[in-house]
PDB file of C-alpha atoms in Angstrom:
ATOM      1  CA  MET A1169     -23.625 -54.283  -6.569  1.00  0.00           C
ATOM      2  CA  ASN A1170     -26.333 -51.914  -5.368  1.00  0.00           C
ATOM      3  CA  LEU A1171     -26.272 -49.821  -2.213  1.00  0.00           C
ATOM      4  CA  ILE A1172     -28.402 -52.269  -0.180  1.00  0.00           C
ATOM      5  CA  GLU A1173     -26.026 -55.133  -0.891  1.00  0.00           C
ATOM      6  CA  LYS A1174     -23.035 -52.980   0.079  1.00  0.00           C
ATOM      7  CA  VAL A1175     -24.662 -51.849   3.329  1.00  0.00           C
ATOM      8  CA  LEU A1176     -25.692 -55.342   4.354  1.00  0.00           C
ATOM      9  CA  ALA A1177     -22.266 -56.750   3.400  1.00  0.00           C
ATOM     10  CA  ALA A1178     -23.542 -60.233   2.623  1.00  0.00           C
ATOM     11  CA  ASP A1179     -21.187 -63.109   3.301  1.00  0.00           C
ATOM     12  CA  PRO A1180     -20.401 -64.739  -0.098  1.00  0.00           C
ATOM     13  CA  THR A1181     -19.761 -68.134   1.525  1.00  0.00           C
ATOM     14  CA  ALA A1182     -23.188 -68.247   3.210  1.00  0.00           C
ATOM     15  CA  PRO A1183     -26.021 -70.234   1.624  1.00  0.00           C
ATOM     16  CA  ALA A1184     -28.456 -68.184  -0.456  1.00  0.00           C
ATOM     17  CA  ASN A1185     -31.371 -68.588   1.989  1.00  0.00           C
ATOM     18  CA  THR A1186     -29.637 -66.958   4.976  1.00  0.00           C
ATOM     19  CA  PHE A1187     -29.863 -63.340   6.069  1.00  0.00           C
ATOM     20  CA  PRO A1188     -26.962 -60.979   5.359  1.00  0.00           C
ATOM     21  CA  VAL A1189     -24.568 -60.449   8.252  1.00  0.00           C
ATOM     22  CA  LEU A1190     -23.111 -57.107   9.308  1.00  0.00           C
ATOM     23  CA  LYS A1191     -19.379 -57.154   9.890  1.00  0.00           C
ATOM     24  CA  PHE A1192     -18.679 -55.486  13.225  1.00  0.00           C
ATOM     25  CA  VAL A1193     -15.660 -53.240  13.513  1.00  0.00           C
ATOM     26  CA  GLN A1194     -13.206 -54.055  16.271  1.00  0.00           C
ATOM     27  CA  PRO A1195     -10.515 -51.636  17.430  1.00  0.00           C
ATOM     28  CA  VAL A1196      -6.967 -52.764  16.752  1.00  0.00           C
ATOM     29  CA  ALA A1197      -4.787 -53.060  19.864  1.00  0.00           C
ATOM     30  CA  GLY A1198      -2.141 -50.351  19.931  1.00  0.00           C
ATOM     31  CA  ASP A1199      -3.582 -48.535  16.899  1.00  0.00           C
ATOM     32  CA  THR A1200      -4.140 -44.809  17.395  1.00  0.00           C
ATOM     33  CA  GLY A1201      -5.625 -44.092  13.973  1.00  0.00           C
ATOM     34  CA  PHE A1202      -8.854 -42.220  13.430  1.00  0.00           C
ATOM     35  CA  GLN A1203     -10.913 -45.355  12.768  1.00  0.00           C
ATOM     36  CA  SER A1204      -9.728 -47.036  15.963  1.00  0.00           C
ATOM     37  CA  ILE A1205     -10.443 -43.926  18.042  1.00  0.00           C
ATOM     38  CA  ALA A1206     -13.884 -43.556  16.442  1.00  0.00           C
ATOM     39  CA  VAL A1207     -14.717 -47.203  17.148  1.00  0.00           C
ATOM     40  CA  ASN A1208     -13.650 -46.832  20.782  1.00  0.00           C
ATOM     41  CA  ILE A1209     -15.769 -43.690  21.192  1.00  0.00           C
ATOM     42  CA  LEU A1210     -18.728 -45.472  19.576  1.00  0.00           C
ATOM     43  CA  ASN A1211     -18.397 -48.515  21.825  1.00  0.00           C
ATOM     44  CA  TRP A1212     -18.064 -46.433  25.007  1.00  0.00           C
ATOM     45  CA  SER A1213     -20.883 -44.016  24.187  1.00  0.00           C
ATOM     46  CA  ALA A1214     -23.268 -46.807  23.173  1.00  0.00           C
ATOM     47  CA  GLY A1215     -22.477 -48.710  26.371  1.00  0.00           C
ATOM     48  CA  ILE A1216     -22.903 -45.698  28.638  1.00  0.00           C
ATOM     49  CA  GLY A1217     -26.102 -44.681  26.847  1.00  0.00           C
ATOM     50  CA  ALA A1218     -27.532 -48.180  27.220  1.00  0.00           C
ATOM     51  CA  ILE A1219     -26.696 -48.230  30.941  1.00  0.00           C
ATOM     52  CA  ILE A1220     -28.377 -44.845  31.449  1.00  0.00           C
ATOM     53  CA  ALA A1221     -31.465 -45.931  29.489  1.00  0.00           C
ATOM     54  CA  PHE A1222     -31.639 -49.158  31.511  1.00  0.00           C
ATOM     55  CA  VAL A1223     -31.487 -47.185  34.778  1.00  0.00           C
ATOM     56  CA  PHE A1224     -34.338 -44.971  33.561  1.00  0.00           C
ATOM     57  CA  LEU A1225     -36.268 -48.107  32.616  1.00  0.00           C
ATOM     58  CA  ILE A1226     -35.896 -49.408  36.177  1.00  0.00           C
ATOM     59  CA  ILE A1227     -36.878 -46.034  37.656  1.00  0.00           C
ATOM     60  CA  GLY A1228     -39.955 -45.845  35.403  1.00  0.00           C
ATOM     61  CA  GLY A1229     -40.948 -49.382  36.360  1.00  0.00           C
ATOM     62  CA  PHE A1230     -40.539 -48.585  40.039  1.00  0.00           C
ATOM     63  CA  LEU A1231     -42.688 -45.446  39.692  1.00  0.00           C
ATOM     64  CA  TYR A1232     -45.352 -47.408  37.834  1.00  0.00           C
ATOM     65  CA  LEU A1233     -45.404 -50.263  40.358  1.00  0.00           C
ATOM     66  CA  THR A1234     -45.520 -47.974  43.391  1.00  0.00           C
ATOM     67  CA  ALA A1235     -48.218 -45.661  42.007  1.00  0.00           C
ATOM     68  CA  GLY A1236     -50.768 -47.211  44.353  1.00  0.00           C
ATOM     69  CA  GLY A1237     -53.778 -46.179  42.295  1.00  0.00           C
ATOM     70  CA  ASN A1238     -52.508 -42.647  41.681  1.00  0.00           C
ATOM     71  CA  ALA A1239     -53.181 -42.102  37.979  1.00  0.00           C
ATOM     72  CA  GLU A1240     -50.689 -39.237  37.657  1.00  0.00           C
ATOM     73  CA  SER A1241     -47.828 -41.244  39.164  1.00  0.00           C
ATOM     74  CA  ALA A1242     -48.704 -44.282  37.052  1.00  0.00           C
ATOM     75  CA  LYS A1243     -48.701 -42.089  33.946  1.00  0.00           C
ATOM     76  CA  LYS A1244     -45.269 -40.705  34.911  1.00  0.00           C
ATOM     77  CA  GLY A1245     -43.907 -44.222  35.341  1.00  0.00           C
ATOM     78  CA  MET A1246     -45.354 -45.409  32.048  1.00  0.00           C
ATOM     79  CA  GLN A1247     -43.932 -42.361  30.253  1.00  0.00           C
ATOM     80  CA  GLY A1248     -40.515 -43.082  31.804  1.00  0.00           C
ATOM     81  CA  ILE A1249     -40.646 -46.684  30.591  1.00  0.00           C
ATOM     82  CA  LEU A1250     -41.660 -45.565  27.100  1.00  0.00           C
ATOM     83  CA  ASN A1251     -38.892 -42.957  26.944  1.00  0.00           C
ATOM     84  CA  ALA A1252     -36.284 -45.486  28.102  1.00  0.00           C
ATOM     85  CA  VAL A1253     -37.366 -48.030  25.479  1.00  0.00           C
ATOM     86  CA  ILE A1254     -37.274 -45.351  22.769  1.00  0.00           C
ATOM     87  CA  GLY A1255     -33.778 -44.391  23.949  1.00  0.00           C
ATOM     88  CA  LEU A1256     -32.600 -48.000  23.747  1.00  0.00           C
ATOM     89  CA  ILE A1257     -34.026 -48.318  20.218  1.00  0.00           C
ATOM     90  CA  ILE A1258     -32.293 -45.098  19.127  1.00  0.00           C
ATOM     91  CA  ILE A1259     -28.979 -46.294  20.589  1.00  0.00           C
ATOM     92  CA  ALA A1260     -29.254 -49.666  18.844  1.00  0.00           C
ATOM     93  CA  LEU A1261     -30.229 -48.149  15.493  1.00  0.00           C
ATOM     94  CA  SER A1262     -27.459 -45.551  15.613  1.00  0.00           C
ATOM     95  CA  TYR A1263     -24.927 -48.286  16.390  1.00  0.00           C
ATOM     96  CA  VAL A1264     -26.140 -50.385  13.447  1.00  0.00           C
ATOM     97  CA  MET A1265     -26.125 -47.366  11.120  1.00  0.00           C
ATOM     98  CA  ILE A1266     -22.551 -46.430  12.033  1.00  0.00           C
ATOM     99  CA  ILE A1267     -21.371 -50.014  11.573  1.00  0.00           C
ATOM    100  CA  ALA A1268     -23.085 -50.147   8.167  1.00  0.00           C
ATOM    101  CA  VAL A1269     -21.411 -46.886   7.083  1.00  0.00           C
ATOM    102  CA  VAL A1270     -17.986 -48.088   8.260  1.00  0.00           C
ATOM    103  CA  ASN A1271     -18.491 -51.363   6.374  1.00  0.00           C
ATOM    104  CA  LEU A1272     -19.559 -49.432   3.278  1.00  0.00           C
ATOM    105  CA  ILE A1273     -16.508 -47.156   3.424  1.00  0.00           C
ATOM    106  CA  SER A1274     -13.903 -49.841   4.151  1.00  0.00           C
TER     107      SER A1274
END
């Protein structure tokens, strides 16, 4: 099995024409091991980061909509929207990468 197959953790019971499915890691209730703590930190940080990025997306949209023909304010709003979307993409990709590494290790 090559590295790609290990990372994607394909379901052996799935038909051959389906996409591989990542197995998400869930914390075990009452477990205080390193993996459970790491999963909890990952879930909380990804959630808080997504909320912050979403707030910045709303602020950027508000700045863009209320620019009133002011090119500088519209540019600020558009840059805020772009930065928020980039932040959301980074959060999602980091979450997927960590899940893939945990699936590869375990």
